[in-house]
PDB file of C-alpha atoms and ligand atoms in Angstrom:
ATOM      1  CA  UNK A   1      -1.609   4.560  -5.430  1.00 85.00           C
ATOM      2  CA  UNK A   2      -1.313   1.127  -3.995  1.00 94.00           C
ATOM      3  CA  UNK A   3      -2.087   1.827  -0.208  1.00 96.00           C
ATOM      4  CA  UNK A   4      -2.238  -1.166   2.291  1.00 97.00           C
ATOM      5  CA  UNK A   5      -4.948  -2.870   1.076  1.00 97.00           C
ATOM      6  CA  UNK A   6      -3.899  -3.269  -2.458  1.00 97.00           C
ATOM      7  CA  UNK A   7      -0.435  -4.678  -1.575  1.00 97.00           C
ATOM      8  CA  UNK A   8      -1.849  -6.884   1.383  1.00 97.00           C
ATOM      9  CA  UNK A   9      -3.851  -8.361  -2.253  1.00 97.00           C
ATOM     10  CA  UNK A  10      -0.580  -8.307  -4.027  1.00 97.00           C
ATOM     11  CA  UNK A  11       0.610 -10.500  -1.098  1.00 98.00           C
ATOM     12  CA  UNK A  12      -1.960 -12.932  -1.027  1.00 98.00           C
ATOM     13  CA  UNK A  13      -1.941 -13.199  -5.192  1.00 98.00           C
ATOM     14  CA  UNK A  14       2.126 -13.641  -4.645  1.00 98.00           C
ATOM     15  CA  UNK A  15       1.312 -16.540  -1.803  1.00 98.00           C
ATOM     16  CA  UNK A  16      -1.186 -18.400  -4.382  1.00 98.00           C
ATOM     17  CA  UNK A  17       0.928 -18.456  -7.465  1.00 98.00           C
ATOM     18  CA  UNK A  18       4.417 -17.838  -7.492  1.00 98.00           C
ATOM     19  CA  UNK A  19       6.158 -19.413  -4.001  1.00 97.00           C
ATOM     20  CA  UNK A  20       8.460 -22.242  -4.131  1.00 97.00           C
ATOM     21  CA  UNK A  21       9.687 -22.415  -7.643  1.00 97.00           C
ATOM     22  CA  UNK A  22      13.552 -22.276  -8.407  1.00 98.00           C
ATOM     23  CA  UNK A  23      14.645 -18.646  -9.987  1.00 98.00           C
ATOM     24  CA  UNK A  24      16.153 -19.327 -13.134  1.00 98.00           C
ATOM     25  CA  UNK A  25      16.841 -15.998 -13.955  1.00 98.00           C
ATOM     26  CA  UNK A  26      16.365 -12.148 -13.234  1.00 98.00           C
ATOM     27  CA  UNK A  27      15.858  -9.472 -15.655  1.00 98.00           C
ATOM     28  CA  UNK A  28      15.572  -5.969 -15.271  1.00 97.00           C
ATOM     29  CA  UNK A  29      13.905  -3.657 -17.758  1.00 96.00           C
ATOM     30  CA  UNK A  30      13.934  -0.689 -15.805  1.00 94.00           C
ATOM     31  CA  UNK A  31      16.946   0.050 -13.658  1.00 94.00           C
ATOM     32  CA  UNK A  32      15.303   3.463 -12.240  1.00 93.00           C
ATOM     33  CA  UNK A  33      13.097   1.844  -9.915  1.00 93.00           C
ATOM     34  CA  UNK A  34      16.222  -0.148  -8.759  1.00 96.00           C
ATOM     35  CA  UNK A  35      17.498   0.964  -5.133  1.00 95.00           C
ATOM     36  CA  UNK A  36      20.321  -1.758  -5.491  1.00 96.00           C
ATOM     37  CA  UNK A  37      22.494  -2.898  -8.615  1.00 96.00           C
ATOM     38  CA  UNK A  38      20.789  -5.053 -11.355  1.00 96.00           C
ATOM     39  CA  UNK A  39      23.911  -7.566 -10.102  1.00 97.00           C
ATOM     40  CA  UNK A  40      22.916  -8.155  -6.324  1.00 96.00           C
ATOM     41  CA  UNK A  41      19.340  -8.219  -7.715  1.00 97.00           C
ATOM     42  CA  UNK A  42      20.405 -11.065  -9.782  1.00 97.00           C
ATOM     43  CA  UNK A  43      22.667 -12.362  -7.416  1.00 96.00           C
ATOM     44  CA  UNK A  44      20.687 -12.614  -4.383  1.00 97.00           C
ATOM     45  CA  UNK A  45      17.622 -14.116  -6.066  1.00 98.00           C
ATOM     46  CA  UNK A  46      19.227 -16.456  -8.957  1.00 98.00           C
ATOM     47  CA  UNK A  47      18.431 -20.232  -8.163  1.00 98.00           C
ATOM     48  CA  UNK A  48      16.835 -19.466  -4.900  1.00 98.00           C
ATOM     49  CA  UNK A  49      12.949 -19.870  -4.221  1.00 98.00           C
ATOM     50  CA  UNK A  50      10.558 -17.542  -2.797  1.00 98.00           C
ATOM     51  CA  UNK A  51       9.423 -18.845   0.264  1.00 98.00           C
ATOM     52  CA  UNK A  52       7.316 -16.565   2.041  1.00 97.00           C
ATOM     53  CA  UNK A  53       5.955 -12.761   2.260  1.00 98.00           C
ATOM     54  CA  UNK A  54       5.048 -10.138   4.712  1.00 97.00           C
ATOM     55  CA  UNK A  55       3.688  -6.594   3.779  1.00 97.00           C
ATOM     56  CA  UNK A  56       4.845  -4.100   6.153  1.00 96.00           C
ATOM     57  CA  UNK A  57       2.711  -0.693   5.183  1.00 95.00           C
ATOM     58  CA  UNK A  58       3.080  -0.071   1.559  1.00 95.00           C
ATOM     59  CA  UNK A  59       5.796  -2.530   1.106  1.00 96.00           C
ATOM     60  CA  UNK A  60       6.339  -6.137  -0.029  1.00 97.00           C
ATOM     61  CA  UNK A  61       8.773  -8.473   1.139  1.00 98.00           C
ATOM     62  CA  UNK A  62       9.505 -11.319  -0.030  1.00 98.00           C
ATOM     63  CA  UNK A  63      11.891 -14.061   1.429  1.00 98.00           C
ATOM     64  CA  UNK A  64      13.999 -16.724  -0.775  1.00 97.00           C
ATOM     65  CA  UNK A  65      15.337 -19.566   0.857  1.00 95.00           C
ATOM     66  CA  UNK A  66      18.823 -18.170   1.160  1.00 94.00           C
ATOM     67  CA  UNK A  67      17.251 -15.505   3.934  1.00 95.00           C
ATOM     68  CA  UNK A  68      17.164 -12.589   1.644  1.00 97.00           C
ATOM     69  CA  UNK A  69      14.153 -10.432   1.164  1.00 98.00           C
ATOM     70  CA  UNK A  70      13.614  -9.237  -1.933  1.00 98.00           C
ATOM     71  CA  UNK A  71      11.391  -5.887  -1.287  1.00 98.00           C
ATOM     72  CA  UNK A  72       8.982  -4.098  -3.441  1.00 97.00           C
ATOM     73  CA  UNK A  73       7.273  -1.101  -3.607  1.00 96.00           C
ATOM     74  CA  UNK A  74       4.385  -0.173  -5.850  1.00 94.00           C
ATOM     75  CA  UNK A  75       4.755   3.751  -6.181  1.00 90.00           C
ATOM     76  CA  UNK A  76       1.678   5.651  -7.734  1.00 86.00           C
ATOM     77  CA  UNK A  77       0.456   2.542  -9.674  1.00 87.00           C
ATOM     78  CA  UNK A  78       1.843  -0.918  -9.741  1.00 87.00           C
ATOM     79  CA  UNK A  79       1.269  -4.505  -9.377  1.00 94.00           C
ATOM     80  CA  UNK A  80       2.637  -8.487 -10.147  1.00 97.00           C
ATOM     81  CA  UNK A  81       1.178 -10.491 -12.499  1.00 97.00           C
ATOM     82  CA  UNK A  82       2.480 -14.540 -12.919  1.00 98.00           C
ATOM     83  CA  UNK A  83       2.027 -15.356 -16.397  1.00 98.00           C
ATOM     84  CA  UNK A  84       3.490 -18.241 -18.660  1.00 96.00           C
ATOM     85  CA  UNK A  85       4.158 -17.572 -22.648  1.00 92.00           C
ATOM     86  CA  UNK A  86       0.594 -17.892 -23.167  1.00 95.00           C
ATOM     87  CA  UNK A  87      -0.697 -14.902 -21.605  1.00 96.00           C
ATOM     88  CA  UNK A  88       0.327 -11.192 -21.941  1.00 95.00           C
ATOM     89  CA  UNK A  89       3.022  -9.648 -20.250  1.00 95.00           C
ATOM     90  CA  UNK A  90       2.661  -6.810 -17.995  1.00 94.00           C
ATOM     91  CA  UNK A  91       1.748  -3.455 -19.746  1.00 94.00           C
ATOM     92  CA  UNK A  92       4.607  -1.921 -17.726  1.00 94.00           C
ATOM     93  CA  UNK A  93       7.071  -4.724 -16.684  1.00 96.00           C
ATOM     94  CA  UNK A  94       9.717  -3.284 -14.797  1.00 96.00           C
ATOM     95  CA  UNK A  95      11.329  -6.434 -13.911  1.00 97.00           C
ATOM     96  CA  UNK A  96      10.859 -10.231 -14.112  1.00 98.00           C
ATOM     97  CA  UNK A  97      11.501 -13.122 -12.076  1.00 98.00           C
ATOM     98  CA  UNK A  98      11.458 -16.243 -14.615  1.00 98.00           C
ATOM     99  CA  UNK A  99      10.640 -19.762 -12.599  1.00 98.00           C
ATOM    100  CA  UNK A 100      12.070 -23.606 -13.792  1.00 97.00           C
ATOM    101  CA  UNK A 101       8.467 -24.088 -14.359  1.00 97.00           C
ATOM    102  CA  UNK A 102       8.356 -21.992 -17.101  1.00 97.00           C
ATOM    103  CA  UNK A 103       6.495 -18.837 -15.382  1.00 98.00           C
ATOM    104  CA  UNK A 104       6.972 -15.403 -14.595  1.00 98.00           C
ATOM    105  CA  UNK A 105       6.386 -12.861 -11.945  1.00 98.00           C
ATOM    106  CA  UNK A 106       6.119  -9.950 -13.585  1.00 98.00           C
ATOM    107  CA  UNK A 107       6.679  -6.329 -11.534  1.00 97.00           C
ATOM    108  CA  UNK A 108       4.847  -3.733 -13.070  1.00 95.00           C
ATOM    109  CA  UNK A 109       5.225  -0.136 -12.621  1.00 91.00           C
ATOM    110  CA  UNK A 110       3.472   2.781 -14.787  1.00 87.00           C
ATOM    111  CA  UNK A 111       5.096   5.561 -13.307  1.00 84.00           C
ATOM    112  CA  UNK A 112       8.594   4.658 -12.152  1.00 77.00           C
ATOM    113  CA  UNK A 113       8.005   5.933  -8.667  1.00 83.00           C
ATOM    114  CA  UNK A 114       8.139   1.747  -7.215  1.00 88.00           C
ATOM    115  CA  UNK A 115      11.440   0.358  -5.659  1.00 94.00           C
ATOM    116  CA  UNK A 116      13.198  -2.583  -5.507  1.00 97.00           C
ATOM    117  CA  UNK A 117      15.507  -3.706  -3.384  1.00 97.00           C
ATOM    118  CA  UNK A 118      17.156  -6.408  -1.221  1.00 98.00           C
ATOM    119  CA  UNK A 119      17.739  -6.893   2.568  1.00 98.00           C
ATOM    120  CA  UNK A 120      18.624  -9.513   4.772  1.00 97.00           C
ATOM    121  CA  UNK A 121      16.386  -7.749   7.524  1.00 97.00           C
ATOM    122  CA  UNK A 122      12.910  -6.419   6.804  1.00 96.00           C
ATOM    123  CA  UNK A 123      12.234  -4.862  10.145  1.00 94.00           C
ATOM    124  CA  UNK A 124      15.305  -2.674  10.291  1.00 96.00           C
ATOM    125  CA  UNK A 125      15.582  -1.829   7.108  1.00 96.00           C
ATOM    126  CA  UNK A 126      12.303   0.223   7.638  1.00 94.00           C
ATOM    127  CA  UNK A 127      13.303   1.533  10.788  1.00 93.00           C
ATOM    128  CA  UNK A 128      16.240   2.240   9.046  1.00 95.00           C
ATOM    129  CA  UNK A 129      14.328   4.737   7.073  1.00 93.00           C
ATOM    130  CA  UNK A 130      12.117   5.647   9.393  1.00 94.00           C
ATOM    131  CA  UNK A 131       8.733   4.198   8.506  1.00 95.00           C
ATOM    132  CA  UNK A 132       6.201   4.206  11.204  1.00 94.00           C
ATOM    133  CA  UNK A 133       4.331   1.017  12.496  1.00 94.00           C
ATOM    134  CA  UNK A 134       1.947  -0.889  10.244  1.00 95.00           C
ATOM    135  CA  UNK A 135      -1.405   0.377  10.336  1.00 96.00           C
ATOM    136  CA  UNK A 136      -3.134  -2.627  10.266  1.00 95.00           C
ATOM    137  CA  UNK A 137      -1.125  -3.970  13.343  1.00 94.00           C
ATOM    138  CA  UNK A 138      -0.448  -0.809  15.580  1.00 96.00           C
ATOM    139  CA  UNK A 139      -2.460  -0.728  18.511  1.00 97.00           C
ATOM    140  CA  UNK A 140      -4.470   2.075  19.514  1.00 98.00           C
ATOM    141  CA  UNK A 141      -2.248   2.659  22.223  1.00 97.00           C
ATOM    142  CA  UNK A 142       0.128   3.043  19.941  1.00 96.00           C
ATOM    143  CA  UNK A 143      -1.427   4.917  17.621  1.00 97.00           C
ATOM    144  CA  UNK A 144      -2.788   7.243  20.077  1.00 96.00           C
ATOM    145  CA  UNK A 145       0.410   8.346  20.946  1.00 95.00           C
ATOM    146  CA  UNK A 146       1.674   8.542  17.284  1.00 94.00           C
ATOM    147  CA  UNK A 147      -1.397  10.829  16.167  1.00 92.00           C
ATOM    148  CA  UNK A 148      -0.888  13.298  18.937  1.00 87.00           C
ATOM    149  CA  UNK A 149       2.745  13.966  18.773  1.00 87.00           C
ATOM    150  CA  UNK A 150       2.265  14.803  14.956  1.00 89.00           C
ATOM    151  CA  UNK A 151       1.394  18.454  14.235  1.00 89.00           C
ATOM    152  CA  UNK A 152      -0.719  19.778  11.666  1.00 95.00           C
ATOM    153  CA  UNK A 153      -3.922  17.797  10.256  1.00 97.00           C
ATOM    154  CA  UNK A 154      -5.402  14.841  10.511  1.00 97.00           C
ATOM    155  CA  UNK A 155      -5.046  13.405   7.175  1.00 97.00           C
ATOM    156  CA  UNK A 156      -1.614  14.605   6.841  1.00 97.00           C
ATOM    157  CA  UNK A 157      -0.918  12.799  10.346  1.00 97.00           C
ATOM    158  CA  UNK A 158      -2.592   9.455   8.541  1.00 97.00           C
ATOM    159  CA  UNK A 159      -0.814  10.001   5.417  1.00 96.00           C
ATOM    160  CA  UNK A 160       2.567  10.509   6.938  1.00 95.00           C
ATOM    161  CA  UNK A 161       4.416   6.934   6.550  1.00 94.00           C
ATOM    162  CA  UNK A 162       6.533   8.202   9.428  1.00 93.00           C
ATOM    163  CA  UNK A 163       3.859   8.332  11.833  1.00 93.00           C
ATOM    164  CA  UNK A 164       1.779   5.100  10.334  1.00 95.00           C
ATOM    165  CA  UNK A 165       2.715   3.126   7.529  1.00 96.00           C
ATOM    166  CA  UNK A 166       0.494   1.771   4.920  1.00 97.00           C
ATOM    167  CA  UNK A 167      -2.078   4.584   4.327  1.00 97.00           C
ATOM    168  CA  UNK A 168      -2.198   6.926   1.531  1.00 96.00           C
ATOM    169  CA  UNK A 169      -4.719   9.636   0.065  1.00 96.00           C
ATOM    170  CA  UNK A 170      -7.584   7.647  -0.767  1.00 97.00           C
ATOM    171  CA  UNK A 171      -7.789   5.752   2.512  1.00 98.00           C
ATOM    172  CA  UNK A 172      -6.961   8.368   4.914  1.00 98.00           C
ATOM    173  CA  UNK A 173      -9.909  10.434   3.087  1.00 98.00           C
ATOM    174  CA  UNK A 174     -12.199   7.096   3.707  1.00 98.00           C
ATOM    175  CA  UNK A 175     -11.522   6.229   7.190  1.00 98.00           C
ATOM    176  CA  UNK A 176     -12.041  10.433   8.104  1.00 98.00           C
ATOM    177  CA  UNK A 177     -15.361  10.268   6.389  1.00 98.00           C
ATOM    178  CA  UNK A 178     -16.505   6.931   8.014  1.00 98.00           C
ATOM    179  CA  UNK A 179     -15.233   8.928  11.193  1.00 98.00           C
ATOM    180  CA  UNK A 180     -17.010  12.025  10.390  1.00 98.00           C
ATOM    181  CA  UNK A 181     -13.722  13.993  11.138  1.00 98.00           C
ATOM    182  CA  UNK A 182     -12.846  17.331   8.834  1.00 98.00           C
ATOM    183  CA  UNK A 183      -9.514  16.314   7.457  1.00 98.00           C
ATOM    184  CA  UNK A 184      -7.997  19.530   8.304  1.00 97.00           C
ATOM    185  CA  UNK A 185      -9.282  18.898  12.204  1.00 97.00           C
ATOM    186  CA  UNK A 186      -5.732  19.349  14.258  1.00 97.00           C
ATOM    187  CA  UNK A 187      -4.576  16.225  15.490  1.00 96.00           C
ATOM    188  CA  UNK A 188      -3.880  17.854  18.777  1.00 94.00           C
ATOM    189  CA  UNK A 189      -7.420  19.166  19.125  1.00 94.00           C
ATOM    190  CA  UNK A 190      -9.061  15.552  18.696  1.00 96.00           C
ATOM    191  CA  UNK A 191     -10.516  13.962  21.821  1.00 96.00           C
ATOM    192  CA  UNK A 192      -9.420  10.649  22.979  1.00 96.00           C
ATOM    193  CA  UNK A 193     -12.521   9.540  21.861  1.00 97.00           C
ATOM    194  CA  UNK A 194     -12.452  10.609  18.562  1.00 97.00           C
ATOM    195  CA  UNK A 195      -8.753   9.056  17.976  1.00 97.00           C
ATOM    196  CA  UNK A 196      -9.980   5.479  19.547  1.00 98.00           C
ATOM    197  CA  UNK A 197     -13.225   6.289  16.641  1.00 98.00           C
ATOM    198  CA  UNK A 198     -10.944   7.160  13.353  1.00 98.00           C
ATOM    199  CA  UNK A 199      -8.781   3.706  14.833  1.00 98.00           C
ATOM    200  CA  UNK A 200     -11.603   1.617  14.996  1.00 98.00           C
ATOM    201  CA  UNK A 201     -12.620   2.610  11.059  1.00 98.00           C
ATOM    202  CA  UNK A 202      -9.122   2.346  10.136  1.00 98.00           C
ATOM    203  CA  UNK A 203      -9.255  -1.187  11.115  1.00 97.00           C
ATOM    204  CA  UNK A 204     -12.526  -1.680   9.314  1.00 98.00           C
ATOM    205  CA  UNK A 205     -11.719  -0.288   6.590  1.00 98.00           C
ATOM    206  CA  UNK A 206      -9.167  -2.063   5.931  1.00 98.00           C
ATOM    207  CA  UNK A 207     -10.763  -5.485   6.747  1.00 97.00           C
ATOM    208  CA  UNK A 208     -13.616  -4.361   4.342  1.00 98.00           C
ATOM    209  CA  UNK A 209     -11.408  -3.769   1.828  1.00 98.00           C
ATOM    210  CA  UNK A 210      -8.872  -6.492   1.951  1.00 97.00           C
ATOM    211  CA  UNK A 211     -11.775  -8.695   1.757  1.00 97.00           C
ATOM    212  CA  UNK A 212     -13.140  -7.135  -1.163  1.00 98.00           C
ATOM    213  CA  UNK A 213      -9.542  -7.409  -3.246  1.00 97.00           C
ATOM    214  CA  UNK A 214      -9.250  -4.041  -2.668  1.00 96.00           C
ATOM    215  CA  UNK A 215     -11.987  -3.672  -5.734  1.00 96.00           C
ATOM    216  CA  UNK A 216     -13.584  -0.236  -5.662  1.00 94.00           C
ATOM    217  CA  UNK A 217     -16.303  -1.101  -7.267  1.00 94.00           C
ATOM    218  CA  UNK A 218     -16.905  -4.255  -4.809  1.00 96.00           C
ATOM    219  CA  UNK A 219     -16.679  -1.899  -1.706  1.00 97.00           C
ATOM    220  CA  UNK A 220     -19.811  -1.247   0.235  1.00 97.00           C
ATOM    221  CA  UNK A 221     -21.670   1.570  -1.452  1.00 96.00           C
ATOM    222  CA  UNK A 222     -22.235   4.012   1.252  1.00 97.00           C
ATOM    223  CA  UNK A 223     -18.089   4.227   1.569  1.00 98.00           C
ATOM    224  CA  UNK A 224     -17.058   7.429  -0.021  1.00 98.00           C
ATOM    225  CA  UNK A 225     -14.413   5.441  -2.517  1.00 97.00           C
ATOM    226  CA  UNK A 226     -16.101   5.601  -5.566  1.00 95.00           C
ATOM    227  CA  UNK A 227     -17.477   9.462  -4.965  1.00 96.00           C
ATOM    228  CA  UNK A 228     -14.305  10.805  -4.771  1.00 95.00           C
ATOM    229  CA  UNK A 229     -15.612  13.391  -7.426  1.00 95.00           C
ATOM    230  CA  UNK A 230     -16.982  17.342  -6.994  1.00 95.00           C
ATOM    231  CA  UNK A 231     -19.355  15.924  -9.713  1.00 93.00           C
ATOM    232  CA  UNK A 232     -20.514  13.559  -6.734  1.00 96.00           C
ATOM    233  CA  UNK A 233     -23.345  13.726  -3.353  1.00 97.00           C
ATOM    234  CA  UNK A 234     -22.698  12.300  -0.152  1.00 98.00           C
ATOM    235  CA  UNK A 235     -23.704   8.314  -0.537  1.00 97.00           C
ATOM    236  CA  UNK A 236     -25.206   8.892   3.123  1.00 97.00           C
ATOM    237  CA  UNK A 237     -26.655  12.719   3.306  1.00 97.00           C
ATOM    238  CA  UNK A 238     -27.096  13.599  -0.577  1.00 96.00           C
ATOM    239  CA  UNK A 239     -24.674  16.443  -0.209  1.00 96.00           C
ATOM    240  CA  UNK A 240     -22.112  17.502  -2.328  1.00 97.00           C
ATOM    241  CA  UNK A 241     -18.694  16.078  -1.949  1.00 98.00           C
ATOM    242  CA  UNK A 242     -15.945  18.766  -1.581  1.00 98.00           C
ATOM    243  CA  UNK A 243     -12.953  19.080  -2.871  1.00 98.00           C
ATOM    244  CA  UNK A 244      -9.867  20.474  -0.660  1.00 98.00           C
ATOM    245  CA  UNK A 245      -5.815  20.960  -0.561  1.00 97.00           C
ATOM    246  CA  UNK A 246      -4.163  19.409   2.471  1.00 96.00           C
ATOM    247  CA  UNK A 247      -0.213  19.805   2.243  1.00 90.00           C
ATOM    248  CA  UNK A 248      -0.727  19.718  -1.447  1.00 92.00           C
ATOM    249  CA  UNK A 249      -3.159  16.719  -1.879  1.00 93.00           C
ATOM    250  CA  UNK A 250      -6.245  16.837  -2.799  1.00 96.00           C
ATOM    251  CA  UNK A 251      -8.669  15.346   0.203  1.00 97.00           C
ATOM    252  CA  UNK A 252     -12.010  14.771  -0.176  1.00 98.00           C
ATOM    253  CA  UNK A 253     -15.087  14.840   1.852  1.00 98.00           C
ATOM    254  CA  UNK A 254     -18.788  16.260   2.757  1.00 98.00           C
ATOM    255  CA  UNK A 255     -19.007  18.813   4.940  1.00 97.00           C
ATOM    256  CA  UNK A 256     -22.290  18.295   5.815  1.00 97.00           C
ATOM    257  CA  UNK A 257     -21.047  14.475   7.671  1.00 98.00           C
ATOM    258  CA  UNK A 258     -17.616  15.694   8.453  1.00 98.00           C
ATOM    259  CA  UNK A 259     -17.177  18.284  11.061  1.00 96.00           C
TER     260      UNK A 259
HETATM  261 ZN1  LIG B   1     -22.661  13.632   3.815  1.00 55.90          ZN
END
């Protein structure tokens, strides 16, 4: 699932290719993964550019020079692609934005469980809806706070877009094991210094990866990313990884680093 780092790569691959041409047209191929008609789609984004983007946890906004956002979500799996007529359209193209310069920015959505919408306000329209602060901007004051007035575990604390924004199941499990914290540790029974620890990780993990395009394979090799397998040993102690249900996820760790 697209977690903060992928879609802070979808942003910067958005920002190099497909910004200030003129929308010639909008079509939608999907209408599931619409949260607004096909209509205001096409009417807030025909003959407008795209100007800008932020990413605001798993999200994607994009601005057009008429002040409307147009906001995407990736679900389980997802991505753009900008292609002209000579390449291959996305596998799973949802919807497409075709550009006066003869382009396309293709949405692209296996699974149906992505979102697009519009707004003329990207801040409130996730407050709106209650999404936490971005995890790769919260400070650890902030996040302090956050963390301890969630019950329950601490992956399900990390994982909890309410709480935090922009982490998911693979990422939460990676910033625990780089932390050395048991996933099913209580978040109330953490130490201070443990919660300034799994912070610090959070934000180097997601450096780390951003800076790797959010490329397993390109990710440091003692990470636990690519042994997220039972069939796998601990890249740091040789022990077995482990294979666990938090609130109906599967999490992943060694017991032997995490306690
Ligand atoms: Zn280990």
């Amino acid at each position: 699932m697209p977690e903060l780092p992928d879609v802070e790569v979808f942003k910067q691959y958005l920002d190099s290719t497909a910004l200030h041409q003129k929308i010639q047209k909008v079509q939608v191929f999907s209408r599931q993964v619409l949260n607004t008609s096909s209509q205001k789609l096409s009417r807030s984004l025909k003959g407008q550019k795209l100007i800008g983007s932020r990413r605001l946890g798993k999200f994607l906004m994009i601005e057009t020079d008429n002040g409307r956002w147009l906001v995407l979500h990736f679900g389980m799996t997802g991505g753009l692609k900008y292609y002209d007529e000579d390449q291959e359209k996305p596998e799973h193209e949802r919807m497409r934005l075709n550009f006066s310069n003869g382009y396309h920015l293709g949405y692209d959505c296996q699974r149906m469980l992505g979102e697009i919408d519009v707004t003329e306000e990207p801040d409130e329209y996730l407050e709106e809806r209650d999404f936490g602060p971005d995890a790769g901007e919260i400070s650890l004051e902030q996040f302090r706070e956050l963390i301890h007035n969630r019950r329950g575990s601490i992956k399900s604390a990390l994982m909890n877009q309410k709480a935090v924004s922009g982490i998911g199941n693979v990422y939460s499990d990676e910033i625990l094991y780089q932390s050395k914290i048991h996933p099913r540790r209580k978040t109330s029974e953490l130490s201070g210094s443990e919660i300034k620890k799994i912070y610090k990780k959070m934000q180097y993990v997601f450096g780390k990866a951003v800076e790797c395009q959010a490329q397993r394979k390109n990710m440091p090799k003692t990470w636990l990313i690519e042994h997220r397998s039972e069939d796998h040993d601990c890249p740091r102690c040789g022990g077995q990884i482990k294979k666990i249900q938090i609130t109906g996820r599967n999490a992943y760790l060694c017991p032997q680093c995490q306690s």
